[in-house]
């Protein structure tokens, strides 16, 4: 059945083939039409299928131009104006006639066909389709949804029904293909059995995928809970550590405040304790007797303690410079530097030995020395001894 014109039309666009390609199942389509169908059908990585027979094809199927069919289309188009066959109709009438399929068994008034019998190669209206079901001789016929081209659902080589499915080539085949054709000795199944098997495999595959993703979700949920627990534990630890640090800092602040409070009365005591950060020269001279000071040098690596007979300015206050202490014949000092104690007088350094007794008035002088890269920042601390030594001291150091 079907005219020459219908065999040259694409089942998708209902127009003449443009760059026709032939699928492994034997059906022809325009290259752009079949590509559009497959792109609309889903992912490029999924299985392809034939829009006519609905069989699945290999995902790596190659689409090659059918040059023979393309030549037929061109020849038909070139000879179309001079032909007188019934299918030479205008485009509008061709489109209109192709949109409706009539029953082949209705003689006087053809009815609209709803089924196609592949065994009879005939389109059937509702009444004749019912007749096929009721007659025992026709019950074995293969009746499908109405189609304009029944041959498209048959083997193109043997024009027989595609009742078998080749498991090796994964295409529907006819009995002759298996017996004497290209699929001889191939493993085949009944088409309905293969369809049921594919449905079962698809259901199993879907179930496995669902189970796999369910397990993945369980693992991800477990990882998420574990990470949240780790984050919460780290947060708790950091809060406790910060609280401990704050408590430690507060304790240090309280200790500093306590030390400051305890030092404040000492600073306000009258000459009980003096901190010397700069050179100090006494205002009054000592003329007779023995005199005593206690000076706390702490951990200072450098300091000077001595006396001088130096000159007096207009205010009767000595102006002797600390830098000249011990380097002239009018001053003596004890100097500590680099772990050594030296007695200095008149530019001479001796081991705690003063050469002669001075008969002139002496001015005590204390010098904490300069800061040396942060190693001499502590002050000299001097105590004032309230009990004067009015008597003499014997050779054993006892007060008389």
mmCIF file of C-alpha atoms in Angstrom:
data_model
loop_
_atom_site.group_PDB
_atom_site.id
_atom_site.type_symbol
_atom_site.label_atom_id
_atom_site.label_comp_id
_atom_site.label_asym_id
_atom_site.label_seq_id
_atom_site.Cartn_x
_atom_site.Cartn_y
_atom_site.Cartn_z
ATOM 1 C CA UNK A 1 0.000 0.000 0.000
ATOM 2 C CA UNK A 2 0.950 3.635 -0.304
ATOM 3 C CA UNK A 3 2.033 5.727 -3.260
ATOM 4 C CA UNK A 4 5.516 6.549 -4.477
ATOM 5 C CA UNK A 5 5.146 10.025 -3.077
ATOM 6 C CA UNK A 6 4.470 8.710 0.435
ATOM 7 C CA UNK A 7 7.643 6.619 0.409
ATOM 8 C CA UNK A 8 9.635 9.801 -0.233
ATOM 9 C CA UNK A 9 8.165 11.747 2.704
ATOM 10 C CA UNK A 10 9.592 12.025 6.211
ATOM 11 C CA UNK A 11 7.207 10.603 8.866
ATOM 12 C CA UNK A 12 8.093 13.492 11.207
ATOM 13 C CA UNK A 13 7.760 16.629 9.064
ATOM 14 C CA UNK A 14 5.369 15.048 6.509
ATOM 15 C CA UNK A 15 7.457 16.586 3.716
ATOM 16 C CA UNK A 16 9.935 15.281 1.180
ATOM 17 C CA UNK A 17 13.176 14.006 2.652
ATOM 18 C CA UNK A 18 15.994 16.494 3.189
ATOM 19 C CA UNK A 19 19.331 14.742 3.729
ATOM 20 C CA UNK A 20 17.577 11.426 4.463
ATOM 21 C CA UNK A 21 19.153 8.945 6.899
ATOM 22 C CA UNK A 22 18.207 5.307 7.446
ATOM 23 C CA UNK A 23 18.118 3.912 10.988
ATOM 24 C CA UNK A 24 19.234 0.333 11.752
ATOM 25 C CA UNK A 25 15.566 -0.649 12.003
ATOM 26 C CA UNK A 26 15.078 0.381 8.318
ATOM 27 C CA UNK A 27 12.993 3.554 8.778
ATOM 28 C CA UNK A 28 13.991 6.766 6.987
ATOM 29 C CA UNK A 29 13.925 10.323 8.360
ATOM 30 C CA UNK A 30 15.302 13.739 7.581
ATOM 31 C CA UNK A 31 18.624 14.218 9.352
ATOM 32 C CA UNK A 32 17.453 17.366 11.147
ATOM 33 C CA UNK A 33 14.096 15.777 12.050
ATOM 34 C CA UNK A 34 15.556 12.700 13.777
ATOM 35 C CA UNK A 35 18.132 14.852 15.559
ATOM 36 C CA UNK A 36 15.343 17.128 16.809
ATOM 37 C CA UNK A 37 13.341 14.114 18.023
ATOM 38 C CA UNK A 38 16.314 12.719 19.940
ATOM 39 C CA UNK A 39 17.213 16.088 21.438
ATOM 40 C CA UNK A 40 13.637 16.537 22.629
ATOM 41 C CA UNK A 41 13.557 13.027 24.034
ATOM 42 C CA UNK A 42 16.163 13.686 26.739
ATOM 43 C CA UNK A 43 19.896 13.444 27.438
ATOM 44 C CA UNK A 44 22.343 12.754 24.635
ATOM 45 C CA UNK A 45 23.825 9.971 26.774
ATOM 46 C CA UNK A 46 20.547 8.034 26.936
ATOM 47 C CA UNK A 47 19.353 5.413 24.415
ATOM 48 C CA UNK A 48 18.019 6.606 21.055
ATOM 49 C CA UNK A 49 14.832 5.238 19.567
ATOM 50 C CA UNK A 50 12.931 5.076 16.294
ATOM 51 C CA UNK A 51 9.824 7.330 16.238
ATOM 52 C CA UNK A 52 8.071 4.840 13.934
ATOM 53 C CA UNK A 53 8.602 1.429 15.554
ATOM 54 C CA UNK A 54 9.671 2.760 19.002
ATOM 55 C CA UNK A 55 12.638 0.379 19.304
ATOM 56 C CA UNK A 56 15.744 1.431 21.203
ATOM 57 C CA UNK A 57 18.957 1.876 19.263
ATOM 58 C CA UNK A 58 22.604 1.924 20.238
ATOM 59 C CA UNK A 59 23.656 5.201 21.822
ATOM 60 C CA UNK A 60 26.578 5.432 19.371
ATOM 61 C CA UNK A 61 24.423 4.954 16.274
ATOM 62 C CA UNK A 62 25.914 6.720 13.233
ATOM 63 C CA UNK A 63 23.654 8.820 11.024
ATOM 64 C CA UNK A 64 24.804 8.653 7.397
ATOM 65 C CA UNK A 65 23.059 10.250 4.425
ATOM 66 C CA UNK A 66 21.180 7.717 2.307
ATOM 67 C CA UNK A 67 22.415 8.912 -1.088
ATOM 68 C CA UNK A 68 20.214 6.494 -2.995
ATOM 69 C CA UNK A 69 17.055 7.770 -1.342
ATOM 70 C CA UNK A 70 18.224 11.343 -1.709
ATOM 71 C CA UNK A 71 18.654 10.767 -5.451
ATOM 72 C CA UNK A 72 15.113 9.378 -5.691
ATOM 73 C CA UNK A 73 13.730 12.479 -3.981
ATOM 74 C CA UNK A 74 15.603 14.746 -6.392
ATOM 75 C CA UNK A 75 14.444 12.745 -9.413
ATOM 76 C CA UNK A 76 10.867 12.819 -8.183
ATOM 77 C CA UNK A 77 11.001 16.568 -7.707
ATOM 78 C CA UNK A 78 12.498 17.019 -11.190
ATOM 79 C CA UNK A 79 9.873 14.843 -12.935
ATOM 80 C CA UNK A 80 6.886 15.938 -10.906
ATOM 81 C CA UNK A 81 5.407 18.567 -13.294
ATOM 82 C CA UNK A 82 5.258 16.131 -16.290
ATOM 83 C CA UNK A 83 3.730 13.122 -14.508
ATOM 84 C CA UNK A 84 0.072 12.217 -14.584
ATOM 85 C CA UNK A 85 -0.036 9.772 -11.674
ATOM 86 C CA UNK A 86 -2.728 10.253 -9.043
ATOM 87 C CA UNK A 87 -0.267 11.466 -6.451
ATOM 88 C CA UNK A 88 0.576 14.624 -8.447
ATOM 89 C CA UNK A 89 -1.483 16.968 -6.304
ATOM 90 C CA UNK A 90 -0.904 20.480 -5.133
ATOM 91 C CA UNK A 91 0.954 20.959 -1.820
ATOM 92 C CA UNK A 92 -2.209 22.069 -0.062
ATOM 93 C CA UNK A 93 -4.222 19.047 -1.199
ATOM 94 C CA UNK A 94 -1.324 16.698 -0.439
ATOM 95 C CA UNK A 95 -1.093 18.031 3.082
ATOM 96 C CA UNK A 96 -4.840 17.727 3.531
ATOM 97 C CA UNK A 97 -4.996 14.138 2.200
ATOM 98 C CA UNK A 98 -1.988 13.040 4.255
ATOM 99 C CA UNK A 99 -3.582 14.294 7.460
ATOM 100 C CA UNK A 100 -6.477 11.813 7.207
ATOM 101 C CA UNK A 101 -6.144 8.052 6.599
ATOM 102 C CA UNK A 102 -9.190 6.312 5.132
ATOM 103 C CA UNK A 103 -10.326 2.727 5.611
ATOM 104 C CA UNK A 104 -9.196 0.472 2.729
ATOM 105 C CA UNK A 105 -12.217 -1.885 3.071
ATOM 106 C CA UNK A 106 -14.911 0.772 2.835
ATOM 107 C CA UNK A 107 -15.947 0.945 -0.853
ATOM 108 C CA UNK A 108 -18.678 3.554 -1.346
ATOM 109 C CA UNK A 109 -18.038 5.906 1.561
ATOM 110 C CA UNK A 110 -14.564 5.450 3.053
ATOM 111 C CA UNK A 111 -14.499 5.982 6.817
ATOM 112 C CA UNK A 112 -11.650 7.313 8.876
ATOM 113 C CA UNK A 113 -9.182 4.554 9.744
ATOM 114 C CA UNK A 114 -8.282 3.933 13.392
ATOM 115 C CA UNK A 115 -6.180 0.771 13.021
ATOM 116 C CA UNK A 116 -3.732 -0.718 10.538
ATOM 117 C CA UNK A 117 -3.408 -4.456 9.882
ATOM 118 C CA UNK A 118 0.198 -5.271 9.091
ATOM 119 C CA UNK A 119 -0.750 -8.728 7.844
ATOM 120 C CA UNK A 120 -3.238 -7.327 5.334
ATOM 121 C CA UNK A 121 -1.328 -4.082 4.719
ATOM 122 C CA UNK A 122 -4.677 -2.314 5.136
ATOM 123 C CA UNK A 123 -6.028 0.576 7.158
ATOM 124 C CA UNK A 124 -9.229 -0.246 9.086
ATOM 125 C CA UNK A 125 -12.121 1.825 10.313
ATOM 126 C CA UNK A 126 -13.768 1.031 13.615
ATOM 127 C CA UNK A 127 -16.205 -1.475 12.074
ATOM 128 C CA UNK A 128 -13.595 -3.388 10.091
ATOM 129 C CA UNK A 129 -11.198 -3.371 13.049
ATOM 130 C CA UNK A 130 -13.950 -4.973 15.138
ATOM 131 C CA UNK A 131 -14.473 -7.510 12.357
ATOM 132 C CA UNK A 132 -10.770 -8.439 12.554
ATOM 133 C CA UNK A 133 -11.178 -9.164 16.246
ATOM 134 C CA UNK A 134 -14.342 -11.256 15.794
ATOM 135 C CA UNK A 135 -13.288 -13.499 12.907
ATOM 136 C CA UNK A 136 -11.138 -16.402 14.011
ATOM 137 C CA UNK A 137 -9.209 -16.419 10.750
ATOM 138 C CA UNK A 138 -8.188 -12.807 11.274
ATOM 139 C CA UNK A 139 -7.429 -12.937 14.984
ATOM 140 C CA UNK A 140 -3.787 -13.850 14.376
ATOM 141 C CA UNK A 141 -3.269 -10.757 12.261
ATOM 142 C CA UNK A 142 -1.101 -8.017 13.700
ATOM 143 C CA UNK A 143 -3.241 -4.913 14.204
ATOM 144 C CA UNK A 144 -1.505 -1.679 15.353
ATOM 145 C CA UNK A 145 -2.328 1.990 15.625
ATOM 146 C CA UNK A 146 -3.211 3.510 12.297
ATOM 147 C CA UNK A 147 -0.182 4.453 10.198
ATOM 148 C CA UNK A 148 0.213 5.925 6.757
ATOM 149 C CA UNK A 149 3.042 3.558 5.862
ATOM 150 C CA UNK A 150 2.537 -0.045 7.045
ATOM 151 C CA UNK A 151 5.711 -1.028 5.240
ATOM 152 C CA UNK A 152 7.672 1.073 7.699
ATOM 153 C CA UNK A 153 6.737 -1.463 10.390
ATOM 154 C CA UNK A 154 7.897 -4.400 8.285
ATOM 155 C CA UNK A 155 11.244 -5.759 7.271
ATOM 156 C CA UNK A 156 12.473 -3.727 4.321
ATOM 157 C CA UNK A 157 14.359 -6.668 2.929
ATOM 158 C CA UNK A 158 11.693 -9.382 3.138
ATOM 159 C CA UNK A 159 8.536 -7.271 3.550
ATOM 160 C CA UNK A 160 7.557 -9.521 6.458
ATOM 161 C CA UNK A 161 6.317 -8.541 9.901
ATOM 162 C CA UNK A 162 8.897 -7.689 12.556
ATOM 163 C CA UNK A 163 7.899 -10.328 15.103
ATOM 164 C CA UNK A 164 11.369 -11.111 16.496
ATOM 165 C CA UNK A 165 14.052 -9.106 18.260
ATOM 166 C CA UNK A 166 17.755 -9.718 17.647
ATOM 167 C CA UNK A 167 19.594 -9.532 20.983
ATOM 168 C CA UNK A 168 22.994 -9.147 19.318
ATOM 169 C CA UNK A 169 22.098 -6.300 16.966
ATOM 170 C CA UNK A 170 19.293 -5.097 19.254
ATOM 171 C CA UNK A 171 16.878 -4.465 16.397
ATOM 172 C CA UNK A 172 13.510 -6.017 15.456
ATOM 173 C CA UNK A 173 13.714 -8.573 12.638
ATOM 174 C CA UNK A 174 11.444 -10.868 10.689
ATOM 175 C CA UNK A 175 11.558 -14.650 10.587
ATOM 176 C CA UNK A 176 13.349 -14.704 7.240
ATOM 177 C CA UNK A 177 16.103 -12.472 8.609
ATOM 178 C CA UNK A 178 16.832 -15.151 11.202
ATOM 179 C CA UNK A 179 16.535 -18.082 8.843
ATOM 180 C CA UNK A 180 18.335 -16.854 5.709
ATOM 181 C CA UNK A 181 19.123 -13.214 6.239
ATOM 182 C CA UNK A 182 21.734 -11.067 7.975
ATOM 183 C CA UNK A 183 20.660 -12.207 11.464
ATOM 184 C CA UNK A 184 21.083 -15.916 10.848
ATOM 185 C CA UNK A 185 22.306 -17.809 13.940
ATOM 186 C CA UNK A 186 21.798 -14.689 16.075
ATOM 187 C CA UNK A 187 20.091 -14.983 19.436
ATOM 188 C CA UNK A 188 16.522 -13.731 19.091
ATOM 189 C CA UNK A 189 13.397 -13.403 21.219
ATOM 190 C CA UNK A 190 9.776 -12.856 20.447
ATOM 191 C CA UNK A 191 9.192 -9.146 20.098
ATOM 192 C CA UNK A 192 6.712 -9.024 22.960
ATOM 193 C CA UNK A 193 9.080 -11.060 25.155
ATOM 194 C CA UNK A 194 11.968 -8.717 24.408
ATOM 195 C CA UNK A 195 9.731 -5.758 25.164
ATOM 196 C CA UNK A 196 8.718 -7.281 28.493
ATOM 197 C CA UNK A 197 12.358 -8.069 29.253
ATOM 198 C CA UNK A 198 13.393 -4.496 28.494
ATOM 199 C CA UNK A 199 10.639 -3.188 30.737
ATOM 200 C CA UNK A 200 11.769 -5.499 33.536
ATOM 201 C CA UNK A 201 15.408 -4.473 33.048
ATOM 202 C CA UNK A 202 14.420 -0.825 33.046
ATOM 203 C CA UNK A 203 12.423 -1.311 36.251
ATOM 204 C CA UNK A 204 15.357 -3.137 37.885
ATOM 205 C CA UNK A 205 17.770 -0.455 36.748
ATOM 206 C CA UNK A 206 15.484 2.239 38.117
ATOM 207 C CA UNK A 207 15.250 0.386 41.420
ATOM 208 C CA UNK A 208 19.045 0.002 41.631
ATOM 209 C CA UNK A 209 19.565 3.669 40.879
ATOM 210 C CA UNK A 210 16.983 4.626 43.491
ATOM 211 C CA UNK A 211 18.612 2.322 46.062
ATOM 212 C CA UNK A 212 22.068 3.679 45.238
ATOM 213 C CA UNK A 213 21.005 7.285 45.669
ATOM 214 C CA UNK A 214 19.172 6.382 48.867
ATOM 215 C CA UNK A 215 22.424 4.973 50.282
ATOM 216 C CA UNK A 216 24.277 8.067 49.103
ATOM 217 C CA UNK A 217 21.746 10.272 50.866
ATOM 218 C CA UNK A 218 22.177 8.236 54.071
ATOM 219 C CA UNK A 219 25.970 8.657 53.886
ATOM 220 C CA UNK A 220 25.661 12.375 53.173
ATOM 221 C CA UNK A 221 23.241 12.825 56.078
ATOM 222 C CA UNK A 222 25.670 10.981 58.360
ATOM 223 C CA UNK A 223 28.585 13.118 57.174
ATOM 224 C CA UNK A 224 26.550 16.263 57.685
ATOM 225 C CA UNK A 225 25.660 15.269 61.250
ATOM 226 C CA UNK A 226 29.285 14.381 61.986
ATOM 227 C CA UNK A 227 30.568 17.692 60.618
ATOM 228 C CA UNK A 228 27.962 19.613 62.608
ATOM 229 C CA UNK A 229 29.034 17.778 65.774
ATOM 230 C CA UNK A 230 32.690 18.587 65.071
ATOM 231 C CA UNK A 231 31.859 22.246 64.459
ATOM 232 C CA UNK A 232 29.779 22.423 67.644
ATOM 233 C CA UNK A 233 32.571 20.745 69.642
ATOM 234 C CA UNK A 234 35.158 23.187 68.263
ATOM 235 C CA UNK A 235 32.847 26.087 69.003
ATOM 236 C CA UNK A 236 32.372 24.888 72.599
ATOM 237 C CA UNK A 237 36.127 24.415 73.006
ATOM 238 C CA UNK A 238 36.902 27.884 71.642
ATOM 239 C CA UNK A 239 34.302 29.478 73.913
ATOM 240 C CA UNK A 240 35.751 27.696 76.951
ATOM 241 C CA UNK A 241 39.296 28.655 75.917
ATOM 242 C CA UNK A 242 38.314 32.295 75.433
ATOM 243 C CA UNK A 243 36.534 32.317 78.797
ATOM 244 C CA UNK A 244 39.659 30.880 80.424
ATOM 245 C CA UNK A 245 41.836 33.494 78.700
ATOM 246 C CA UNK A 246 39.495 36.235 79.798
ATOM 247 C CA UNK A 247 39.610 34.944 83.381
ATOM 248 C CA UNK A 248 43.410 34.829 83.226
ATOM 249 C CA UNK A 249 43.581 38.388 81.864
ATOM 250 C CA UNK A 250 41.136 39.619 84.492
ATOM 251 C CA UNK A 251 43.266 37.981 87.189
ATOM 252 C CA UNK A 252 46.361 39.701 85.787
ATOM 253 C CA UNK A 253 44.525 43.029 85.708
ATOM 254 C CA UNK A 254 43.474 42.568 89.334
ATOM 255 C CA UNK A 255 47.049 41.695 90.269
ATOM 256 C CA UNK A 256 48.358 44.777 88.473
ATOM 257 C CA UNK A 257 45.741 46.947 90.154
ATOM 258 C CA UNK A 258 46.717 45.419 93.494
ATOM 259 C CA UNK A 259 50.414 46.094 92.861
ATOM 260 C CA UNK A 260 49.619 49.620 91.756
ATOM 261 C CA UNK A 261 47.563 50.187 94.877
ATOM 262 C CA UNK A 262 50.331 48.763 97.073
ATOM 263 C CA UNK A 263 53.019 50.860 95.360
ATOM 264 C CA UNK A 264 51.062 54.100 95.551
ATOM 265 C CA UNK A 265 51.549 54.629 99.356
ATOM 266 C CA UNK A 266 55.279 53.947 98.929
ATOM 267 C CA UNK A 267 55.534 56.665 96.306
ATOM 268 C CA UNK A 268 53.827 59.158 98.603
ATOM 269 C CA UNK A 269 55.915 58.378 101.690
ATOM 270 C CA UNK A 270 58.200 61.247 102.624
ATOM 271 C CA UNK A 271 61.729 60.348 101.586
ATOM 272 C CA UNK A 272 61.211 56.802 102.837
ATOM 273 C CA UNK A 273 61.950 55.406 99.405
ATOM 274 C CA UNK A 274 63.362 57.200 96.402
ATOM 275 C CA UNK A 275 63.513 55.937 92.813
ATOM 276 C CA UNK A 276 66.375 57.446 90.907
ATOM 277 C CA UNK A 277 65.975 57.475 87.133
ATOM 278 C CA UNK A 278 68.409 60.309 86.572
ATOM 279 C CA UNK A 279 71.663 61.476 88.100
ATOM 280 C CA UNK A 280 71.161 63.042 91.551
ATOM 281 C CA UNK A 281 73.670 65.213 93.395
ATOM 282 C CA UNK A 282 73.130 65.999 97.050
ATOM 283 C CA UNK A 283 72.496 69.610 97.982
ATOM 284 C CA UNK A 284 74.339 69.411 101.296
ATOM 285 C CA UNK A 285 77.932 68.398 101.777
ATOM 286 C CA UNK A 286 79.326 66.107 104.427
ATOM 287 C CA UNK A 287 82.322 67.410 106.379
ATOM 288 C CA UNK A 288 82.853 64.920 109.210
ATOM 289 C CA UNK A 289 81.850 61.465 110.381
ATOM 290 C CA UNK A 290 80.811 58.346 108.547
ATOM 291 C CA UNK A 291 77.662 58.197 106.468
ATOM 292 C CA UNK A 292 75.635 55.301 105.098
ATOM 293 C CA UNK A 293 73.134 54.743 102.301
ATOM 294 C CA UNK A 294 71.414 51.610 101.111
ATOM 295 C CA UNK A 295 70.805 51.516 97.383
ATOM 296 C CA UNK A 296 68.880 48.696 95.703
ATOM 297 C CA UNK A 297 70.366 48.136 92.276
ATOM 298 C CA UNK A 298 67.957 45.251 91.378
ATOM 299 C CA UNK A 299 69.162 43.624 88.158
ATOM 300 C CA UNK A 300 70.776 46.753 86.701
ATOM 301 C CA UNK A 301 73.967 45.884 84.775
ATOM 302 C CA UNK A 302 75.308 49.469 84.985
ATOM 303 C CA UNK A 303 75.297 52.034 87.825
ATOM 304 C CA UNK A 304 77.467 54.605 89.629
ATOM 305 C CA UNK A 305 77.512 55.543 93.304
ATOM 306 C CA UNK A 306 80.102 58.051 94.502
ATOM 307 C CA UNK A 307 81.044 61.412 96.070
ATOM 308 C CA UNK A 308 82.578 64.586 94.739
ATOM 309 C CA UNK A 309 84.083 67.836 95.979
ATOM 310 C CA UNK A 310 82.897 69.523 92.824
ATOM 311 C CA UNK A 311 82.287 73.259 92.427
ATOM 312 C CA UNK A 312 79.125 74.991 93.640
ATOM 313 C CA UNK A 313 76.944 77.266 91.512
ATOM 314 C CA UNK A 314 75.333 80.510 92.585
ATOM 315 C CA UNK A 315 72.532 78.733 94.440
ATOM 316 C CA UNK A 316 75.061 76.817 96.472
ATOM 317 C CA UNK A 317 74.033 73.606 94.690
ATOM 318 C CA UNK A 318 76.708 71.372 93.176
ATOM 319 C CA UNK A 319 76.695 71.203 89.390
ATOM 320 C CA UNK A 320 79.063 68.284 89.061
ATOM 321 C CA UNK A 321 78.208 66.230 85.931
ATOM 322 C CA UNK A 322 77.693 62.493 86.291
ATOM 323 C CA UNK A 323 79.867 61.975 83.250
ATOM 324 C CA UNK A 324 82.878 63.432 85.115
ATOM 325 C CA UNK A 325 82.330 61.350 88.247
ATOM 326 C CA UNK A 326 85.550 59.390 88.935
ATOM 327 C CA UNK A 327 87.459 60.828 85.986
ATOM 328 C CA UNK A 328 88.977 63.788 87.880
ATOM 329 C CA UNK A 329 90.833 64.323 91.126
ATOM 330 C CA UNK A 330 87.766 65.768 92.879
ATOM 331 C CA UNK A 331 85.437 62.691 92.718
ATOM 332 C CA UNK A 332 85.375 59.051 93.712
ATOM 333 C CA UNK A 333 82.837 56.422 92.725
ATOM 334 C CA UNK A 334 81.973 52.775 92.750
ATOM 335 C CA UNK A 335 81.071 51.634 89.231
ATOM 336 C CA UNK A 336 79.374 48.437 88.203
ATOM 337 C CA UNK A 337 79.601 47.295 84.617
ATOM 338 C CA UNK A 338 79.694 43.902 82.914
ATOM 339 C CA UNK A 339 79.592 42.123 86.248
ATOM 340 C CA UNK A 340 82.652 43.972 87.690
ATOM 341 C CA UNK A 341 82.815 46.400 90.582
ATOM 342 C CA UNK A 342 85.413 49.148 90.102
ATOM 343 C CA UNK A 343 86.543 52.097 92.205
ATOM 344 C CA UNK A 344 87.190 55.084 89.946
ATOM 345 C CA UNK A 345 89.187 58.238 90.777
ATOM 346 C CA UNK A 346 91.072 60.664 88.591
ATOM 347 C CA UNK A 347 90.592 58.482 85.443
ATOM 348 C CA UNK A 348 92.058 55.517 87.262
ATOM 349 C CA UNK A 349 90.072 52.305 87.771
ATOM 350 C CA UNK A 350 90.915 50.134 90.716
ATOM 351 C CA UNK A 351 89.362 47.210 92.403
ATOM 352 C CA UNK A 352 87.331 49.011 95.098
ATOM 353 C CA UNK A 353 90.327 50.887 96.435
ATOM 354 C CA UNK A 354 90.375 54.670 96.997
ATOM 355 C CA UNK A 355 93.867 56.080 97.067
ATOM 356 C CA UNK A 356 93.594 58.773 99.768
ATOM 357 C CA UNK A 357 91.272 60.340 102.321
ATOM 358 C CA UNK A 358 89.580 63.559 101.249
ATOM 359 C CA UNK A 359 89.691 66.592 103.610
ATOM 360 C CA UNK A 360 87.220 68.739 101.608
ATOM 361 C CA UNK A 361 83.392 68.704 101.850
ATOM 362 C CA UNK A 362 81.866 65.804 99.856
ATOM 363 C CA UNK A 363 78.572 65.633 97.995
ATOM 364 C CA UNK A 364 77.017 62.171 97.584
ATOM 365 C CA UNK A 365 76.052 61.464 94.013
ATOM 366 C CA UNK A 366 73.966 58.594 92.621
ATOM 367 C CA UNK A 367 73.697 57.761 88.909
ATOM 368 C CA UNK A 368 71.475 54.918 87.520
ATOM 369 C CA UNK A 369 73.231 55.227 84.118
ATOM 370 C CA UNK A 370 71.516 55.243 80.734
ATOM 371 C CA UNK A 371 69.270 52.606 79.181
ATOM 372 C CA UNK A 372 71.219 50.132 77.002
ATOM 373 C CA UNK A 373 68.785 48.498 74.555
ATOM 374 C CA UNK A 374 66.241 47.976 77.298
ATOM 375 C CA UNK A 375 68.755 46.301 79.655
ATOM 376 C CA UNK A 376 69.152 49.157 82.164
ATOM 377 C CA UNK A 377 65.651 50.560 82.581
ATOM 378 C CA UNK A 378 65.245 49.842 86.312
ATOM 379 C CA UNK A 379 65.741 52.747 88.729
ATOM 380 C CA UNK A 380 68.025 52.895 91.738
ATOM 381 C CA UNK A 381 66.017 52.577 94.923
ATOM 382 C CA UNK A 382 67.390 54.403 97.913
ATOM 383 C CA UNK A 383 66.313 53.971 101.535
ATOM 384 C CA UNK A 384 66.627 56.729 104.047
ATOM 385 C CA UNK A 385 68.042 55.428 107.287
ATOM 386 C CA UNK A 386 66.438 57.467 110.032
ATOM 387 C CA UNK A 387 68.840 56.342 112.816
ATOM 388 C CA UNK A 388 72.049 58.332 112.393
ATOM 389 C CA UNK A 389 75.410 56.925 113.368
ATOM 390 C CA UNK A 390 76.487 59.507 115.877
ATOM 391 C CA UNK A 391 79.155 57.323 117.416
ATOM 392 C CA UNK A 392 82.119 55.546 115.965
ATOM 393 C CA UNK A 393 82.221 52.154 114.342
ATOM 394 C CA UNK A 394 84.837 49.679 115.515
ATOM 395 C CA UNK A 395 86.814 47.466 113.203
ATOM 396 C CA UNK A 396 84.330 44.620 113.558
ATOM 397 C CA UNK A 397 81.423 46.772 112.272
ATOM 398 C CA UNK A 398 79.573 47.154 115.580
ATOM 399 C CA UNK A 399 78.050 50.518 116.445
ATOM 400 C CA UNK A 400 79.531 52.194 119.529
#
